[in-house]
PDB file of C-alpha atoms in Angstrom:
ATOM      1  CA  MET A   5       0.184  -0.354  -0.281  1.00 79.00           C
ATOM      2  CA  THR A   6       1.670   3.491  -0.853  1.00 91.00           C
ATOM      3  CA  VAL A   7       0.360   5.926   1.468  1.00 96.00           C
ATOM      4  CA  SER A   8       1.532   9.858   2.232  1.00 97.00           C
ATOM      5  CA  VAL A   9       1.765  11.121   5.467  1.00 98.00           C
ATOM      6  CA  ARG A  10       0.970  14.654   6.244  1.00 98.00           C
ATOM      7  CA  PRO A  11      -0.266  17.366   8.982  1.00 98.00           C
ATOM      8  CA  VAL A  12      -3.770  16.822   9.651  1.00 98.00           C
ATOM      9  CA  SER A  13      -6.137  19.700   8.089  1.00 97.00           C
ATOM     10  CA  PRO A  14     -10.012  20.764   8.610  1.00 96.00           C
ATOM     11  CA  ALA A  15     -11.585  18.870   5.936  1.00 97.00           C
ATOM     12  CA  ASP A  16      -9.874  15.754   7.938  1.00 98.00           C
ATOM     13  CA  ALA A  17     -12.189  16.254  10.748  1.00 98.00           C
ATOM     14  CA  ALA A  18     -14.868  13.248   9.877  1.00 97.00           C
ATOM     15  CA  GLN A  19     -12.295  10.677   8.271  1.00 98.00           C
ATOM     16  CA  TRP A  20     -10.111  11.588  11.879  1.00 98.00           C
ATOM     17  CA  GLN A  21     -12.894  11.264  14.233  1.00 98.00           C
ATOM     18  CA  HIS A  22     -14.141   7.393  13.076  1.00 97.00           C
ATOM     19  CA  LEU A  23      -9.624   6.602  13.231  1.00 98.00           C
ATOM     20  CA  TYR A  24      -9.699   8.249  16.580  1.00 97.00           C
ATOM     21  CA  ALA A  25     -13.101   6.331  17.880  1.00 97.00           C
ATOM     22  CA  GLY A  26     -11.308   3.322  16.906  1.00 96.00           C
ATOM     23  CA  TYR A  27      -8.070   3.721  18.709  1.00 96.00           C
ATOM     24  CA  ARG A  28     -10.487   4.341  21.450  1.00 96.00           C
ATOM     25  CA  ALA A  29     -12.971   1.258  21.056  1.00 95.00           C
ATOM     26  CA  PHE A  30      -9.114  -0.521  20.854  1.00 92.00           C
ATOM     27  CA  TYR A  31      -7.828   0.434  24.140  1.00 91.00           C
ATOM     28  CA  ARG A  32     -10.908  -0.648  25.376  1.00 92.00           C
ATOM     29  CA  LEU A  33     -11.673   2.881  26.345  1.00 95.00           C
ATOM     30  CA  PRO A  34     -15.550   3.494  26.504  1.00 94.00           C
ATOM     31  CA  ASP A  35     -17.971   5.470  23.702  1.00 94.00           C
ATOM     32  CA  ASP A  36     -17.410   9.282  24.079  1.00 95.00           C
ATOM     33  CA  PRO A  37     -18.333  11.536  20.805  1.00 96.00           C
ATOM     34  CA  ALA A  38     -17.345  14.235  22.974  1.00 97.00           C
ATOM     35  CA  SER A  39     -13.964  13.454  23.776  1.00 97.00           C
ATOM     36  CA  VAL A  40     -13.643  12.300  20.401  1.00 97.00           C
ATOM     37  CA  ARG A  41     -14.889  16.018  18.960  1.00 97.00           C
ATOM     38  CA  THR A  42     -12.934  17.287  21.596  1.00 97.00           C
ATOM     39  CA  THR A  43      -9.264  15.808  21.027  1.00 97.00           C
ATOM     40  CA  TRP A  44      -9.700  17.283  17.319  1.00 98.00           C
ATOM     41  CA  GLY A  45      -9.926  20.426  18.423  1.00 97.00           C
ATOM     42  CA  TRP A  46      -6.869  20.053  19.689  1.00 97.00           C
ATOM     43  CA  VAL A  47      -5.290  18.079  17.253  1.00 97.00           C
ATOM     44  CA  SER A  48      -6.557  20.510  14.065  1.00 97.00           C
ATOM     45  CA  GLU A  49      -5.781  23.513  16.046  1.00 96.00           C
ATOM     46  CA  GLY A  50      -2.473  22.705  17.434  1.00 96.00           C
ATOM     47  CA  ALA A  51      -3.791  22.850  21.305  1.00 96.00           C
ATOM     48  CA  HIS A  52      -1.729  21.573  24.022  1.00 95.00           C
ATOM     49  CA  GLY A  53       1.997  21.870  21.626  1.00 93.00           C
ATOM     50  CA  LEU A  54      -0.159  19.000  19.657  1.00 96.00           C
ATOM     51  CA  LEU A  55       0.924  17.912  15.741  1.00 97.00           C
ATOM     52  CA  GLY A  56      -1.751  16.247  13.902  1.00 98.00           C
ATOM     53  CA  LEU A  57      -0.681  13.647  11.298  1.00 98.00           C
ATOM     54  CA  VAL A  58      -2.748  11.455   8.966  1.00 98.00           C
ATOM     55  CA  ALA A  59      -1.703   8.645   6.292  1.00 98.00           C
ATOM     56  CA  GLU A  60      -3.691   8.851   3.352  1.00 98.00           C
ATOM     57  CA  ASP A  61      -3.742   6.223   0.424  1.00 97.00           C
ATOM     58  CA  ALA A  62      -3.626   6.698  -3.075  1.00 95.00           C
ATOM     59  CA  ASP A  63      -8.003   7.134  -2.823  1.00 95.00           C
ATOM     60  CA  GLY A  64      -7.381  10.230  -0.249  1.00 95.00           C
ATOM     61  CA  ARG A  65      -9.086   7.774   2.001  1.00 97.00           C
ATOM     62  CA  LEU A  66      -7.149   8.251   5.938  1.00 98.00           C
ATOM     63  CA  VAL A  67      -5.925   4.762   6.601  1.00 98.00           C
ATOM     64  CA  GLY A  68      -3.710   6.158   9.944  1.00 98.00           C
ATOM     65  CA  LEU A  69      -3.297   8.811  12.866  1.00 98.00           C
ATOM     66  CA  ALA A  70      -0.219  10.270  14.606  1.00 98.00           C
ATOM     67  CA  ASP A  71      -0.623  12.490  17.527  1.00 98.00           C
ATOM     68  CA  LEU A  72       2.485  13.462  18.855  1.00 98.00           C
ATOM     69  CA  ARG A  73       3.437  16.958  21.240  1.00 96.00           C
ATOM     70  CA  ARG A  74       6.014  18.578  22.469  1.00 95.00           C
ATOM     71  CA  PHE A  75       7.806  18.320  25.954  1.00 96.00           C
ATOM     72  CA  ALA A  76      11.312  19.585  27.429  1.00 96.00           C
ATOM     73  CA  ARG A  77      13.706  17.595  28.737  1.00 97.00           C
ATOM     74  CA  PRO A  78      15.281  19.078  31.530  1.00 97.00           C
ATOM     75  CA  SER A  79      17.845  16.382  32.541  1.00 95.00           C
ATOM     76  CA  SER A  80      19.406  17.099  29.299  1.00 96.00           C
ATOM     77  CA  ALA A  81      18.531  20.708  28.034  1.00 97.00           C
ATOM     78  CA  THR A  82      16.392  19.142  24.862  1.00 97.00           C
ATOM     79  CA  THR A  83      13.321  18.872  23.730  1.00 96.00           C
ATOM     80  CA  GLY A  84      11.274  16.035  22.114  1.00 97.00           C
ATOM     81  CA  LEU A  85       8.231  14.837  20.484  1.00 97.00           C
ATOM     82  CA  TYR A  86       6.133  12.457  22.695  1.00 97.00           C
ATOM     83  CA  LEU A  87       3.620  10.408  20.829  1.00 97.00           C
ATOM     84  CA  ASP A  88       0.361  10.341  22.404  1.00 96.00           C
ATOM     85  CA  ASP A  89      -2.215   8.091  19.865  1.00 95.00           C
ATOM     86  CA  LEU A  90      -1.123   6.006  16.972  1.00 97.00           C
ATOM     87  CA  PHE A  91      -3.597   3.978  14.856  1.00 96.00           C
ATOM     88  CA  THR A  92      -4.197   2.530  11.411  1.00 97.00           C
ATOM     89  CA  ALA A  93      -7.582   1.291  10.116  1.00 97.00           C
ATOM     90  CA  PRO A  94      -8.257  -2.282  10.607  1.00 96.00           C
ATOM     91  CA  ASP A  95      -7.928  -2.974   7.391  1.00 96.00           C
ATOM     92  CA  ALA A  96      -4.735  -1.332   6.326  1.00 96.00           C
ATOM     93  CA  ARG A  97      -2.564  -3.142   9.564  1.00 95.00           C
ATOM     94  CA  HIS A  98       0.568  -4.563   7.820  1.00 94.00           C
ATOM     95  CA  ARG A  99       1.237  -1.872   5.223  1.00 95.00           C
ATOM     96  CA  GLY A 100       3.337  -0.175   6.413  1.00 95.00           C
ATOM     97  CA  VAL A 101       0.984   2.852   7.569  1.00 97.00           C
ATOM     98  CA  ALA A 102       2.394   3.159  11.248  1.00 97.00           C
ATOM     99  CA  THR A 103       5.875   2.913  10.091  1.00 97.00           C
ATOM    100  CA  ALA A 104       4.982   5.866   7.776  1.00 97.00           C
ATOM    101  CA  LEU A 105       3.671   7.644  10.528  1.00 98.00           C
ATOM    102  CA  LEU A 106       6.754   6.475  12.604  1.00 98.00           C
ATOM    103  CA  ARG A 107       9.077   7.760  10.355  1.00 97.00           C
ATOM    104  CA  GLU A 108       7.199  11.343   9.783  1.00 98.00           C
ATOM    105  CA  ALA A 109       7.371  11.940  13.694  1.00 98.00           C
ATOM    106  CA  ALA A 110      11.551  11.140  13.746  1.00 98.00           C
ATOM    107  CA  ALA A 111      11.861  13.435  10.600  1.00 98.00           C
ATOM    108  CA  ILE A 112       9.661  16.450  12.375  1.00 98.00           C
ATOM    109  CA  ALA A 113      11.703  15.664  15.628  1.00 97.00           C
ATOM    110  CA  ALA A 114      15.006  15.904  13.427  1.00 98.00           C
ATOM    111  CA  ALA A 115      13.797  18.779  11.613  1.00 98.00           C
ATOM    112  CA  GLU A 116      13.005  20.810  14.749  1.00 96.00           C
ATOM    113  CA  GLY A 117      16.315  19.780  16.762  1.00 97.00           C
ATOM    114  CA  ALA A 118      14.548  17.608  18.951  1.00 97.00           C
ATOM    115  CA  SER A 119      16.848  14.150  21.371  1.00 97.00           C
ATOM    116  CA  VAL A 120      13.917  11.624  21.121  1.00 97.00           C
ATOM    117  CA  VAL A 121      10.036  10.805  20.073  1.00 98.00           C
ATOM    118  CA  ARG A 122       9.079   9.243  22.842  1.00 97.00           C
ATOM    119  CA  TRP A 123       5.922   7.006  23.468  1.00 96.00           C
ATOM    120  CA  ILE A 124       4.382   4.007  25.181  1.00 94.00           C
ATOM    121  CA  THR A 125       2.295   1.615  24.583  1.00 93.00           C
ATOM    122  CA  ALA A 126       0.608  -1.796  26.376  1.00 90.00           C
ATOM    123  CA  ALA A 127       2.944  -4.502  27.126  1.00 90.00           C
ATOM    124  CA  ASP A 128       0.126  -6.686  25.481  1.00 92.00           C
ATOM    125  CA  ASN A 129       0.439  -4.739  22.168  1.00 91.00           C
ATOM    126  CA  ALA A 130       2.221  -7.171  19.900  1.00 92.00           C
ATOM    127  CA  GLY A 131       1.727  -6.382  16.700  1.00 91.00           C
ATOM    128  CA  ALA A 132       2.330  -2.500  17.641  1.00 93.00           C
ATOM    129  CA  ARG A 133       5.385  -3.954  18.867  1.00 94.00           C
ATOM    130  CA  ALA A 134       6.519  -5.728  16.749  1.00 94.00           C
ATOM    131  CA  VAL A 135       7.000  -2.331  14.689  1.00 95.00           C
ATOM    132  CA  TYR A 136       7.597  -0.335  17.303  1.00 96.00           C
ATOM    133  CA  ASP A 137      11.012  -3.064  17.824  1.00 95.00           C
ATOM    134  CA  ARG A 138      11.728  -2.829  14.393  1.00 95.00           C
ATOM    135  CA  VAL A 139      12.206   1.339  14.564  1.00 95.00           C
ATOM    136  CA  ALA A 140      12.931   2.250  18.096  1.00 96.00           C
ATOM    137  CA  THR A 141      14.083   1.243  21.420  1.00 95.00           C
ATOM    138  CA  ALA A 142      12.648  -0.105  24.666  1.00 94.00           C
ATOM    139  CA  THR A 143      13.324   1.296  27.296  1.00 94.00           C
ATOM    140  CA  PRO A 144      13.677   0.235  30.779  1.00 93.00           C
ATOM    141  CA  TRP A 145      11.637   2.866  32.503  1.00 91.00           C
ATOM    142  CA  VAL A 146       8.393   2.070  34.122  1.00 90.00           C
ATOM    143  CA  THR A 147       5.302   4.035  33.952  1.00 91.00           C
ATOM    144  CA  TYR A 148       3.425   5.403  36.585  1.00 93.00           C
ATOM    145  CA  ASP A 149       0.042   7.621  36.680  1.00 91.00           C
ATOM    146  CA  MET A 150      -1.116   9.440  40.128  1.00 93.00           C
ATOM    147  CA  ARG A 151      -4.964  10.665  40.814  1.00 94.00           C
ATOM    148  CA  PRO A 152      -4.643  14.613  41.468  1.00 94.00           C
ATOM    149  CA  ALA A 153      -4.773  15.329  45.475  1.00 93.00           C
ATOM    150  CA  GLU A 154      -8.892  16.060  46.014  1.00 84.00           C
ATOM    151  CA  ALA A 155      -9.432  19.742  47.175  1.00 73.00           C
TER     152      ALA A 155
END
């Protein structure tokens, strides 16, 4: 499959939201159209430092998305790109879509002088991890989440 990767545009709203709803379903998140619309607003407007990428097939259909954001790395006095979301349409998997999106993320990081592209994934996401292991190095770091303190 030949895909081209580009930044999101306003015309992508419906297709992007459909893909993002699929991403949420994959991770067993509740069906929440309001959250999908909010996230589209952030991505399409570049809010919170977000940069949205889409992979488009030869027919103009969106077959993948990647949402990145910039972050400071105080320990190295550099910046990085954090990959929040990466999703390939189920019927387009195993055709290089995710790899194309990751390569574009790496190219953007290089152009911006970033020192890393970083992301997390579920330990049992074997399909994605097979791709990630080809293009990146797993780290020894363990991720934690803490709830905000109650007021």
